[in-house]
CSV table of C-alpha atoms in Angstrom, one decimal:
chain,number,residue,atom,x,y,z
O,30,UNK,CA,-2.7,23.8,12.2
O,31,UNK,CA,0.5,22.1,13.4
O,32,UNK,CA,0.1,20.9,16.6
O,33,UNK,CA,3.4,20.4,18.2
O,34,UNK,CA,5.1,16.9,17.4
O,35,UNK,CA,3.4,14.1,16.3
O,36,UNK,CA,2.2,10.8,18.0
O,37,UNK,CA,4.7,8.7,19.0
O,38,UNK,CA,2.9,5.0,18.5
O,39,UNK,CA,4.0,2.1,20.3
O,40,UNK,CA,6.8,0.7,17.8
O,41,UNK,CA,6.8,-2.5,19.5
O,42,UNK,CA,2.6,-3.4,19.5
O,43,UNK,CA,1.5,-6.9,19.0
O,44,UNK,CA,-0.7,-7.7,15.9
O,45,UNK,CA,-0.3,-11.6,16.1
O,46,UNK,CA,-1.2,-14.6,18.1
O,47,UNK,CA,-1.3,-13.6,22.3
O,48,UNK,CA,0.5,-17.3,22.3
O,49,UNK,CA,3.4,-16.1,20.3
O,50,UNK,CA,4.6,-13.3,22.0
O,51,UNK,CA,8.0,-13.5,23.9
O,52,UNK,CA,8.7,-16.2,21.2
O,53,UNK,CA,9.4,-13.9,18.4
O,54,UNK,CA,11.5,-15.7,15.6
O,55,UNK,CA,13.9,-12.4,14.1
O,56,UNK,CA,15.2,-14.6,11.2
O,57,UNK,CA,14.6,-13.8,7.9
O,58,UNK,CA,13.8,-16.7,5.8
O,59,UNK,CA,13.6,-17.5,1.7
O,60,UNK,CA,10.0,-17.6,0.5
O,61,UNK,CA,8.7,-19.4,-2.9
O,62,UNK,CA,5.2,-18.8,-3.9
O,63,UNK,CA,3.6,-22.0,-5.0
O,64,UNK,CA,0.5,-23.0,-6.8
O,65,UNK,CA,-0.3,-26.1,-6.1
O,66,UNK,CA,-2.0,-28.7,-8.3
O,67,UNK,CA,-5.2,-29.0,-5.2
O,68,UNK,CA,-5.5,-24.9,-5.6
O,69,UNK,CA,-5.5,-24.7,-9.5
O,70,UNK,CA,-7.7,-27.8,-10.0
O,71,UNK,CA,-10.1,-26.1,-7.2
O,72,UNK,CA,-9.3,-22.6,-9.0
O,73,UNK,CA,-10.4,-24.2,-12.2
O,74,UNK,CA,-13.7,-26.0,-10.5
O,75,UNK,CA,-14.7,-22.5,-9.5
O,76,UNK,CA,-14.2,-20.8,-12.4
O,77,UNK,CA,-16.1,-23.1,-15.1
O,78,UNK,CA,-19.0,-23.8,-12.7
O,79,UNK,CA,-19.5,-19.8,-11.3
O,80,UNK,CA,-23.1,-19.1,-11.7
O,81,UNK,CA,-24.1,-17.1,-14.9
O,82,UNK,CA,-24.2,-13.4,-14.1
O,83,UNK,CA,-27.2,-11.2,-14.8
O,84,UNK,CA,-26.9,-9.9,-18.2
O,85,UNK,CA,-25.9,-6.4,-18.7
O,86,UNK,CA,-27.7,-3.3,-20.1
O,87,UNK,CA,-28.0,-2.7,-23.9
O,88,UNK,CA,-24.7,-0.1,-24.0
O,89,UNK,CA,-24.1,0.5,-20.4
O,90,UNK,CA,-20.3,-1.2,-21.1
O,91,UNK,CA,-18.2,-0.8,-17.7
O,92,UNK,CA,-20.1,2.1,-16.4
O,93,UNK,CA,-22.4,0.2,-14.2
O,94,UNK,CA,-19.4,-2.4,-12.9
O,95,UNK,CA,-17.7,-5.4,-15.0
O,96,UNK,CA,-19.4,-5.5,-18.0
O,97,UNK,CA,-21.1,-9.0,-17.6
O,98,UNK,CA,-20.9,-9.9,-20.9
O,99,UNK,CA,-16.8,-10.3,-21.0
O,100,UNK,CA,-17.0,-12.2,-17.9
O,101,UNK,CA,-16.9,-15.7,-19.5
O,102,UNK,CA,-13.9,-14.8,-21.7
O,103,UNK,CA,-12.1,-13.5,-18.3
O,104,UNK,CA,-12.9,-16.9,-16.8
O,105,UNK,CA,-12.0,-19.0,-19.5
O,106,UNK,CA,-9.0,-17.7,-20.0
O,107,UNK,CA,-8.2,-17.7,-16.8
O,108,UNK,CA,-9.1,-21.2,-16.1
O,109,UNK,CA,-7.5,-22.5,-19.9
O,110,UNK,CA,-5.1,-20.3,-21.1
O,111,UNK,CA,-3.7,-19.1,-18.0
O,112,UNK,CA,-0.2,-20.6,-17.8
O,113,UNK,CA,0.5,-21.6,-14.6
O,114,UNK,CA,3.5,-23.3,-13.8
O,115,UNK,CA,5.6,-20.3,-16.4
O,116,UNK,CA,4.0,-17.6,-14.3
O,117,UNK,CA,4.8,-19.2,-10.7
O,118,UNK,CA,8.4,-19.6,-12.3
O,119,UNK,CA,8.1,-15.6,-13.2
O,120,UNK,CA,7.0,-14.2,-9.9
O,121,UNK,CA,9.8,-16.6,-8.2
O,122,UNK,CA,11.8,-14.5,-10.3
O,123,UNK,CA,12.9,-12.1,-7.9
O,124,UNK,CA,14.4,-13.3,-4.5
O,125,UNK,CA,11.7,-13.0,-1.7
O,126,UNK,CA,11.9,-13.9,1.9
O,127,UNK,CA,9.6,-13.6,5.1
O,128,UNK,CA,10.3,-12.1,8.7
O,129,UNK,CA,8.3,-11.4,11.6
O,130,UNK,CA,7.9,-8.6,12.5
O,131,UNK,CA,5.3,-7.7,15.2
O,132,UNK,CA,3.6,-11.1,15.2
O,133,UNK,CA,3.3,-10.5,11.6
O,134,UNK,CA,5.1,-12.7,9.0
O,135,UNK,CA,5.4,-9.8,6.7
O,136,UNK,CA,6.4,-11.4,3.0
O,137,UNK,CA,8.7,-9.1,0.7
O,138,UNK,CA,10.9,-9.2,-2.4
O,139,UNK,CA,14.1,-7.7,-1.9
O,140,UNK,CA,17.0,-7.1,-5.0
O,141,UNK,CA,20.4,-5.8,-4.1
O,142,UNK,CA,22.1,-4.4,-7.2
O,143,UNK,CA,25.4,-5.3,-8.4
O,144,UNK,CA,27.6,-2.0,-9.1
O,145,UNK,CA,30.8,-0.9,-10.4
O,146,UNK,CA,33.1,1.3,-8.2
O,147,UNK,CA,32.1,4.9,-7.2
O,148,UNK,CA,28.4,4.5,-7.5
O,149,UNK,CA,26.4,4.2,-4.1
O,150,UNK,CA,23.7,1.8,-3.2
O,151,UNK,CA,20.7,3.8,-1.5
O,152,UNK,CA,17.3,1.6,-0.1
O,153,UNK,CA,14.3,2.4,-1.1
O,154,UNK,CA,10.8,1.5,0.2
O,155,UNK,CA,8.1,0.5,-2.3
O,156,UNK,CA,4.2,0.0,-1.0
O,157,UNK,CA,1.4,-1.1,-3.2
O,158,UNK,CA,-2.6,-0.3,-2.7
O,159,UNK,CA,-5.6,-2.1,-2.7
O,160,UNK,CA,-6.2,-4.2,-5.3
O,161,UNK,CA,-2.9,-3.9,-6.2
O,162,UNK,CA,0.1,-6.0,-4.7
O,163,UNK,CA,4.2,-6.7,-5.1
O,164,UNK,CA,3.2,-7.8,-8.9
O,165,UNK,CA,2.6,-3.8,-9.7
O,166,UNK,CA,6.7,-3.4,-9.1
O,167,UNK,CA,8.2,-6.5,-11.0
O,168,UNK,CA,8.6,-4.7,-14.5
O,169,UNK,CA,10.3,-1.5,-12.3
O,170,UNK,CA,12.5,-3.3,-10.1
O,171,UNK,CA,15.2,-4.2,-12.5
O,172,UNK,CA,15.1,-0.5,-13.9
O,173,UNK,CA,15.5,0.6,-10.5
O,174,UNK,CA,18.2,-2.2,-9.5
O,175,UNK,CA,20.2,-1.6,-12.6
O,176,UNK,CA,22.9,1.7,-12.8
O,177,UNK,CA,21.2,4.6,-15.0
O,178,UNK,CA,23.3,6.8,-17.2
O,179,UNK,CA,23.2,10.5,-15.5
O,180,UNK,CA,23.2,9.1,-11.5
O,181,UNK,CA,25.7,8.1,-9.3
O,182,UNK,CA,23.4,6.1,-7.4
O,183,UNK,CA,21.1,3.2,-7.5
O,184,UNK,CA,18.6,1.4,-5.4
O,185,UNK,CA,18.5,-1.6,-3.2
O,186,UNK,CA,14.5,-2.3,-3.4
O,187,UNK,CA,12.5,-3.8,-0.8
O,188,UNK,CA,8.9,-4.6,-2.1
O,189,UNK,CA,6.7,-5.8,1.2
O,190,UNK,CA,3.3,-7.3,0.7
O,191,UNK,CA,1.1,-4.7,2.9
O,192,UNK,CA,-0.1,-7.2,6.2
O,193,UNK,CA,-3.1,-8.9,5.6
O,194,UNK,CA,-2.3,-8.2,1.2
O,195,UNK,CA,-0.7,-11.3,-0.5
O,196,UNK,CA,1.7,-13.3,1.6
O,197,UNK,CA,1.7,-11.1,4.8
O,198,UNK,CA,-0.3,-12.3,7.4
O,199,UNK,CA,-3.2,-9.9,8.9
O,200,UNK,CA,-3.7,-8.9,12.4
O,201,UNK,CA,-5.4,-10.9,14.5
O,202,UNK,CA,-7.2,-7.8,16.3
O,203,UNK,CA,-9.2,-4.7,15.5
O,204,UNK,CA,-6.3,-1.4,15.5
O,205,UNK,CA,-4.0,-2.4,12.6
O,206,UNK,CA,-4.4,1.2,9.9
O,207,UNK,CA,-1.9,3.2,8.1
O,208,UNK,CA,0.1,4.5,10.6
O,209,UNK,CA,0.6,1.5,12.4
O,210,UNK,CA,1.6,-0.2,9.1
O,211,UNK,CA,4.4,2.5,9.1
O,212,UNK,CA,5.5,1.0,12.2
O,213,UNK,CA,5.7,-2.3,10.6
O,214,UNK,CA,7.1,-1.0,7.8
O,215,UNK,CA,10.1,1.1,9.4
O,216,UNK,CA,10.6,-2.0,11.7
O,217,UNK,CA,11.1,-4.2,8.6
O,218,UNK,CA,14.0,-1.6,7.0
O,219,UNK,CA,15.3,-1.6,10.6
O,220,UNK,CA,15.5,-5.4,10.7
O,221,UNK,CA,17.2,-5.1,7.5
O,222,UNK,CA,20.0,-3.0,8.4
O,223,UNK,CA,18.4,0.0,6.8
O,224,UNK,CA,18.2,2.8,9.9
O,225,UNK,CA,18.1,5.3,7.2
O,226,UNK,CA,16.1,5.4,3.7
O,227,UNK,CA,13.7,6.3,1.2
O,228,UNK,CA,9.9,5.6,0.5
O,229,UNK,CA,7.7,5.4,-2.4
O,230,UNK,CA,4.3,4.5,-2.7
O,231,UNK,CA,0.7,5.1,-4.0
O,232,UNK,CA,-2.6,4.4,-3.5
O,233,UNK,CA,-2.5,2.7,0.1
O,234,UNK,CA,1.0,2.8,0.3
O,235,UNK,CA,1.0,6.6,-0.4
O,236,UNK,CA,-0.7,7.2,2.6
O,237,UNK,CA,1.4,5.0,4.8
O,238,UNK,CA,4.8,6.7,3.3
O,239,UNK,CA,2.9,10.0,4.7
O,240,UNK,CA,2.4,8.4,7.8
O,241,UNK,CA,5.9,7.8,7.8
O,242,UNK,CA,7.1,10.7,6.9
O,243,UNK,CA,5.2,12.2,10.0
O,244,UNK,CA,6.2,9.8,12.2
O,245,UNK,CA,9.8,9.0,11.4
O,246,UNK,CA,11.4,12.6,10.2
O,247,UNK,CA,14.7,11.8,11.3
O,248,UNK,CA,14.7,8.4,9.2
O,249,UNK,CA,13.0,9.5,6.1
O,250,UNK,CA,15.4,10.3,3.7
O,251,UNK,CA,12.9,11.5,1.2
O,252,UNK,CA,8.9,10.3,0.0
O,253,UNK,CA,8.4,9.7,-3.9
O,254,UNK,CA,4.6,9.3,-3.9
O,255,UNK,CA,2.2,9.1,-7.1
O,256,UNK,CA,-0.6,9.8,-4.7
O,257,UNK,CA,0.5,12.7,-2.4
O,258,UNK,CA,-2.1,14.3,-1.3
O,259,UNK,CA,-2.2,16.5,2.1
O,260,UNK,CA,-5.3,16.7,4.4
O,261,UNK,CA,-5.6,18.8,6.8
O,262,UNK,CA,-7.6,22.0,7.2
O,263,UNK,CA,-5.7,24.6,4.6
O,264,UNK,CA,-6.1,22.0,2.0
O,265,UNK,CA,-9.9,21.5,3.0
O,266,UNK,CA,-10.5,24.8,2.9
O,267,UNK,CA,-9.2,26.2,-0.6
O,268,UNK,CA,-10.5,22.6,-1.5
O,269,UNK,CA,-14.1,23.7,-1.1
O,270,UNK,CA,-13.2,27.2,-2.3
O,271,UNK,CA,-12.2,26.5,-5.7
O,272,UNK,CA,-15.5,24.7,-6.3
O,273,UNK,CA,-16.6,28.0,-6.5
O,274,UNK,CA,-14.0,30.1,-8.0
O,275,UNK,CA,-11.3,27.0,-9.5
O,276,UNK,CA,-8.9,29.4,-11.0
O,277,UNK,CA,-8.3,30.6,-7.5
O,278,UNK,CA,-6.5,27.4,-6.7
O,279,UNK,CA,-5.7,25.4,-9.7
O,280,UNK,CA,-4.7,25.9,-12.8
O,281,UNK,CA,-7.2,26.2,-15.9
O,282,UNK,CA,-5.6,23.0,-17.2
O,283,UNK,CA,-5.7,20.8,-15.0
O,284,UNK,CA,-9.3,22.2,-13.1
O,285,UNK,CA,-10.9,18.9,-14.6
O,286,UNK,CA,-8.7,16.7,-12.0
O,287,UNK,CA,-10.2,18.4,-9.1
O,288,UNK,CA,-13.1,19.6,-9.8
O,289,UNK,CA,-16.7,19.4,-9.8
O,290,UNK,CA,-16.5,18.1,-6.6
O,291,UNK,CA,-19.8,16.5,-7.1
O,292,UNK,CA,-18.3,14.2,-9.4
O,293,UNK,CA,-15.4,12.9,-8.2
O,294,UNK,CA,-17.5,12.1,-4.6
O,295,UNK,CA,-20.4,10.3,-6.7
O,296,UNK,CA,-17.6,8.5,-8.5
O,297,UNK,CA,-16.3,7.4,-4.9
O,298,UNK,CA,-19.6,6.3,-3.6
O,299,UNK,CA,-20.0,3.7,-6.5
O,300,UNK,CA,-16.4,2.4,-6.0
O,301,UNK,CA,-17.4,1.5,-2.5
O,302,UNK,CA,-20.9,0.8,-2.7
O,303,UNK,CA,-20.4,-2.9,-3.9
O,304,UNK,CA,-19.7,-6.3,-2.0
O,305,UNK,CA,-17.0,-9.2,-2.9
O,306,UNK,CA,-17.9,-12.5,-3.4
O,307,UNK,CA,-16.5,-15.4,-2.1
O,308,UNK,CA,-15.9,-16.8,-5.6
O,309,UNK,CA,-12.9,-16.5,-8.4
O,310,UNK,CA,-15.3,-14.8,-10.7
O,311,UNK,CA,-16.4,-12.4,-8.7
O,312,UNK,CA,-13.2,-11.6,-6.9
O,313,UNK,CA,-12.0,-11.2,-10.9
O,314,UNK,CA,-14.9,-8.8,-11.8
O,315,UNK,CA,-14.2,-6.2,-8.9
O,316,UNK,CA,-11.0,-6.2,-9.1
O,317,UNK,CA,-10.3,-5.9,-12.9
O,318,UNK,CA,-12.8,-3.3,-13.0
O,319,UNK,CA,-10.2,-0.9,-10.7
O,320,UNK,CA,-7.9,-1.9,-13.1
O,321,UNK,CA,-10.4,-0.8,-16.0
O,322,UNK,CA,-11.8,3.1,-14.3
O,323,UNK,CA,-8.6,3.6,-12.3
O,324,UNK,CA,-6.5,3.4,-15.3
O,325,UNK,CA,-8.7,5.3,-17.2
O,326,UNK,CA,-12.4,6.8,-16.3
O,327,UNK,CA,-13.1,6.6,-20.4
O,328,UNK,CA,-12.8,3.2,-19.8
O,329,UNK,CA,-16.1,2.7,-18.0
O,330,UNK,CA,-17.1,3.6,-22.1
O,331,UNK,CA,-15.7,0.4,-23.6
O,332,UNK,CA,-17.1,-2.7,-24.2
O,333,UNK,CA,-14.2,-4.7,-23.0
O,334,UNK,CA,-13.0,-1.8,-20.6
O,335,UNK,CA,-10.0,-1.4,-22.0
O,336,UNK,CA,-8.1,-3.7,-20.0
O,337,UNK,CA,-5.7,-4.8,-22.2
O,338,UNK,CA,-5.3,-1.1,-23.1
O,339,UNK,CA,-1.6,-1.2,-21.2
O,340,UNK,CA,-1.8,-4.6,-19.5
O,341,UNK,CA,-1.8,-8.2,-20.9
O,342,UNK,CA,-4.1,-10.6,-19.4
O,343,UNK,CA,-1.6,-12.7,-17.3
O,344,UNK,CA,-0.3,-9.1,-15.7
O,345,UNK,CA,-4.0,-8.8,-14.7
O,346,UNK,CA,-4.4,-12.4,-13.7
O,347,UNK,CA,-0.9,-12.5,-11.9
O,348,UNK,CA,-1.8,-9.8,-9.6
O,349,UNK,CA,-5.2,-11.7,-9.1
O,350,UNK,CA,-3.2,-15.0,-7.9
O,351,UNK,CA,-1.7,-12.8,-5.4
O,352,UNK,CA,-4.9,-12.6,-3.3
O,353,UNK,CA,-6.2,-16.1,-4.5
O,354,UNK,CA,-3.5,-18.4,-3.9
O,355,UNK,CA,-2.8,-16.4,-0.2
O,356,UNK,CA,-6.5,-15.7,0.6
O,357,UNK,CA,-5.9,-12.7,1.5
O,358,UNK,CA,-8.5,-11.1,-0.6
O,359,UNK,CA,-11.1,-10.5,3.2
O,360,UNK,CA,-7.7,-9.4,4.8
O,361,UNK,CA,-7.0,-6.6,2.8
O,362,UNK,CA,-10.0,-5.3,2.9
O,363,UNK,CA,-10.1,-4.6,6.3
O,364,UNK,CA,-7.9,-1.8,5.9
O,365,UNK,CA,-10.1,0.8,4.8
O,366,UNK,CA,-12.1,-0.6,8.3
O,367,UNK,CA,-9.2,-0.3,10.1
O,368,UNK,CA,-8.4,3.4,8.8
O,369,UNK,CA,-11.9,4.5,9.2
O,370,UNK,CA,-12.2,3.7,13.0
O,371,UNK,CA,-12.4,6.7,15.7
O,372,UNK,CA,-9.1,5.3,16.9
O,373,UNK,CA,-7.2,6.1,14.0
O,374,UNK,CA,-8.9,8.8,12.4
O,375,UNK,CA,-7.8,10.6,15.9
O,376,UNK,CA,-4.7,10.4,15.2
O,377,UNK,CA,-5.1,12.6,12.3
O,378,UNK,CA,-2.1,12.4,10.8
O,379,UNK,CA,-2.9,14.8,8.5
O,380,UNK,CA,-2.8,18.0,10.5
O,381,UNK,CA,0.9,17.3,11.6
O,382,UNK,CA,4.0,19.3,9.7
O,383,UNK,CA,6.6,17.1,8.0
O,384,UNK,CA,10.0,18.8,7.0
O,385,UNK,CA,10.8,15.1,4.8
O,386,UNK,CA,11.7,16.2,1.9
O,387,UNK,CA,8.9,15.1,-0.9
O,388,UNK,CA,7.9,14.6,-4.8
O,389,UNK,CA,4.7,14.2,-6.1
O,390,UNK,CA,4.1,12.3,-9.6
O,391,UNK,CA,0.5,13.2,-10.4
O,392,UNK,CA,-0.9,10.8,-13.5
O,393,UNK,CA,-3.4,12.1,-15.9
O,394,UNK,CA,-5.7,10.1,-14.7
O,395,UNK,CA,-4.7,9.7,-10.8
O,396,UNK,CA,-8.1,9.1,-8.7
O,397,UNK,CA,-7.3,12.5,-6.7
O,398,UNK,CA,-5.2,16.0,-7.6
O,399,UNK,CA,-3.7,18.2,-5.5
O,400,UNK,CA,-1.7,22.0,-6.7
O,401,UNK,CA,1.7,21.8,-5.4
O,402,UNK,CA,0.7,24.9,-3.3
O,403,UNK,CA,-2.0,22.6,-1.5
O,404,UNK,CA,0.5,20.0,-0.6
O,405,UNK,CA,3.6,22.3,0.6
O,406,UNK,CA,0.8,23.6,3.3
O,407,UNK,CA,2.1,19.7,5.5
O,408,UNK,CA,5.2,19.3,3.1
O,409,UNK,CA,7.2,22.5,3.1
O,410,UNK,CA,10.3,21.0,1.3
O,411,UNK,CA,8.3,19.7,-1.7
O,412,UNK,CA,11.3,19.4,-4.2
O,413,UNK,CA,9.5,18.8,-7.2
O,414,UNK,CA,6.0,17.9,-8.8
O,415,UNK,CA,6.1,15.9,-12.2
O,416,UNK,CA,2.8,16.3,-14.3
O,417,UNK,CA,1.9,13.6,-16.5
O,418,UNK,CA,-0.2,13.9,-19.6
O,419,UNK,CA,-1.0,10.7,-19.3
O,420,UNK,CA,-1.1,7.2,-16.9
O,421,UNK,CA,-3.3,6.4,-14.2
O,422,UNK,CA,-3.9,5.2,-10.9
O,423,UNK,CA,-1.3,1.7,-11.6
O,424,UNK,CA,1.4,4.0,-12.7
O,425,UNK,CA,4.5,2.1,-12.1
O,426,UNK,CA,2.5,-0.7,-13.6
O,427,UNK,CA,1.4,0.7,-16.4
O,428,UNK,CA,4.4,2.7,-17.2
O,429,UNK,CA,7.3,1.2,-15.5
O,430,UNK,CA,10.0,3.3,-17.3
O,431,UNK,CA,7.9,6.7,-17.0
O,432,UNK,CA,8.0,5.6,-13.2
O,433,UNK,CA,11.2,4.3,-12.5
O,434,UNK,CA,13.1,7.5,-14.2
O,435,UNK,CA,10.7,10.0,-12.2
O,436,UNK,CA,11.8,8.2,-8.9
O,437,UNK,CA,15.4,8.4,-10.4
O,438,UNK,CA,15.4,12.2,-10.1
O,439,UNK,CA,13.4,12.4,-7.2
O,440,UNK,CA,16.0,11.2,-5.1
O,441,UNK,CA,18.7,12.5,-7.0
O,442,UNK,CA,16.7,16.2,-5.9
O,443,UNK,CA,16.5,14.3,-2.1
O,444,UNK,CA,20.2,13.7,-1.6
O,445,UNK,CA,21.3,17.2,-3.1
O,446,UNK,CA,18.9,18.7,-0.6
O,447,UNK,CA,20.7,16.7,2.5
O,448,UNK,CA,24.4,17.6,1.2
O,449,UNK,CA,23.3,21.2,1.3
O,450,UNK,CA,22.3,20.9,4.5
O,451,UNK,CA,25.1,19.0,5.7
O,452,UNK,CA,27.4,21.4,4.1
O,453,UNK,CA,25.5,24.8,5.6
C-alpha cells in the first residue's frame, strides 16, 4: 500500500511569467487591500442592474441553489448597506505582506505575538478552501496570537491566500494542484525563517497540509486538519464495505456522516454541476449558497438559508470582496482542474505513509467523515480526534474559539510527542 518514499517534486518549478525568471525579487513587501472608488461604483453598477433571476419554486427554499427570491435583499445590501471604507479599514487590520515565491506573488497575513518570559513562540501554517479565503481566520488569529491559560506556548500565524485565491497571483500554466501548492507553501515558511513548523487547514488547504505532510516529514512538526481524510486503498475498501454492514466500521452514532453513500455522492454531483457567472450577483449566489449547505445541509430547508444562522452579512460579504476586488474568482477555480489532471492524480499522494504526527477535528456537519481507524491506515501517529456535536464545513469561521482551543491542544499533544522522542 506504501510504496517506498514519496515523490520528491521539483521545489524550485516556475509558475510565473517565462520573462521573469532569473529576476526573482526575494523581498517581502507590506500589502494594503484597497477598494477603490472606480471598483465600488462599478461593484454597485453591477449589482442594481443584474438581470432579474428566474423565480423560484413554490417551497423548494435553498434546495435547488440560492433561493432566488433573497437574491435582491443580498444585492441591496450589498450595494447600500455594505460599509466599505470600515470594512477595508478591518481586513487592513492585521499586518499583511507579499513575496514571490516561484514566480508567484503569494499575498499573506502574518501576526507575531508578543510574550512574557518562559513561553515559546511556535509557527503555525493556516490554509483556507474554496470559497473560502484569509477572511475565514481573522476572528481566530488573535485567539491564537494571544498566551492561553494551561500552555506554555503560543503561535506566530501565517495566513497565505492559496495562489490564484484572493491576492496571490495564479499560474500562468496548466500543472499547478495540491501538492505543488505544498511546495509553495513550505517555500514561503522557508522564506520566512521557518525550516521547521506546524500546519492546519481544511477544505483545500486540508488536502495540501496532507500533501505536506507526505512530502515534507522531516519539516512537519505536526497537521491540525478539520478535513482529514485518508485515501488510499484500505480506506476505499472498508469505505465501500460499511455500506453494507456500517457498524463494521463506524460507529452507530455517527453512521449518518458517512453513510448512504448514495447520498453524500448525489449531494456532490449538485455542488459541482453548476457554472459561475461573470457578474456580482451571481458570483454572490454560488458562493453564499456553500456557506448556506456547507454550514448546515438543514439549511437547503430555509427560506433564507440560514445564513445569518452564525455569520453576519458583512462576514459573508467580506469574504466575497476577497475574490471581487482581486478577480480571482476564475483563478481559484482552476484548482479542482488542476487536481483532477492525469498528471497529478499520478502522483497519488494518497497511497504514501506519513509518520507526521496528526489531529483530526471532525464538525457535525463536515462535508466528509472518516473513523479514526480509517485515517491511522496513512497516519499512524494520529494523536487525537475531537468530535463535534456541532459546526460545519467553515469551522474556524463559524466557531473561532471552538477552533482555536482545539488547535491549542493539538499541538500541545504534537510537541509532547517530539520530546518523547527526543528523550528515548
Amino acid at each position: 500500500m506504501f510504496p517506498g518514499s514519496p515523490p520528491e517534486l521539483d521545489p524550485n518549478e516556475w509558475w510565473g511569467a517565462k520573462d521573469l525568471r532569473g529576476k526573482l525579487d526575494t523581498s517581502i513587501r507590506p500589502f494594503k487591500i484597497k477598494f477603490t472608488d472606480e471598483m465600488i461604483k462599478d461593484l454597485k453598477s453591477r449589482l442594481s442592474n443584474h438581470r432579474k433571476p428566474a423565480p423560484g419554486l413554490e417551497g423548494a427554499a435553498f434546495t435547488y441553489g440560492f433561493n432566488s427570491g433573497r437574491l435582491s435583499w443580498w444585492t441591496r445590501y450589498w450595494s447600500e448597506q455594505y460599509p466599505f471604507l470600515e470594512r477595508e479599514q478591518f481586513l487592513n487590520s492585521l499586518p499583511q505582506y507579499v513575496t514571490n515565491i516561484q514566480g508567484l506573488d503569494i499575498h499573506f497575513i502574518r501576526v507575531k505575538p508578543k510574550v512574557s518570559k518562559g513561553v515559546t513562540v511556535v509557527p503555525l501554517l493556516l490554509m483556507h478552501g474554496w470559497p473560502g479565503s484569509v477572511r475565514e481566520f481573522y476572528e481566530a488569529i488573535p485567539l491564537l496570537t494571544t498566551q492561553t491559560e494551561g500552555y506554555d506556548f503560543v503561535f506566530e500565524v501565517i495566513v497565505p491566500s492559496l495562489p490564484g485565491y484572493g491576492f496571490s497571483e495564479g499560474a500562468v500554466r496548466p500543472g499547478l494542484g495540491t501538492a505543488q501548492i505544498g511546495v509553495i507553501m513550505r517555500n514561503l515558511m522557508n522564506r520566512l525563517g521557518h525550516k521547521k513548523f506546524y500546519i492546519q487547514g481544511g477544505d483545500w488547504g486540508a488536502i495540501i497540509a496532507d500533501a505536506m505532510a507526505t512530502l515534507f516529514q522531516g519539516e512537519i512538526l505536526g497537521m491540525h486538519s478539520n478535513m482529514l481524510m485518508v485515501e488510499n486503498t484500505c480506506s476505499t475498501l472498508k469505505r465501500l464495505v460499511g455500506e453494507f454492514i456500517p457498524s463494521l466500521i463506524v460507529d452507530s452514532h455517527l453512521a449518518d456522516r458517512m453513510y448512504p453513500l448514495t447520498k453524500y455522492i448525489s449531494y456532490l454531483l449538485e455542488e459541482f454541476g453548476v457554472a459561475l457567472s461573470d457578474s456580482p450577483a451571481g458570483m454572490l449566489a454560488y458562493i453564499l449558497e456553500k456557506f448556506s449547505s456547507w454550514t448546515r445541509m438543514e439549511h437547503r430547508l430555509k427560506e433564507d438559508g440560514g445564513l445569518t444562522f452564525r455569520f453576519t452579512a458583512n462576514q459573508l460579504i467580506d469574504n466575497l470582496m476577497m475574490y471581487w476586488t482581486s478577480n480571482s474568482i476564475t483563478t481559484s477555480m482552476r484548482l479542482y482542474a488542476e487536481n483532477m489532471s492525469s498528471k497529478n492524480r499520478a502522483l497519488d499522494i494518497g497511497r504514501y505513509y506519513s509518520a507526521v504526527p496528526a489531529w483530526a477535528l471532525q464538525a457535525k456537519n463536515e462535508l466528509f467523515y472518516q473513523p479514526p481507524h480509517m485515517i491511522r491506515s496513512k497516519y499512524s501517529n494520529l494523536l487525537g480526534v475531537t468530535v463535534l456535536d456541532d459546526g460545519g464545513h467553515f469551522i474556524a469561521f463559524e466557531m473561532p474559539k471552538v477552533f482555536v482551543e482545539d488547535v491549542f491542544k493539538a499541538v500541545k499533544a504534537f510537541r509532547q510527542f517530539h520530546k518523547t522522542k527526543t528523550e528515548l
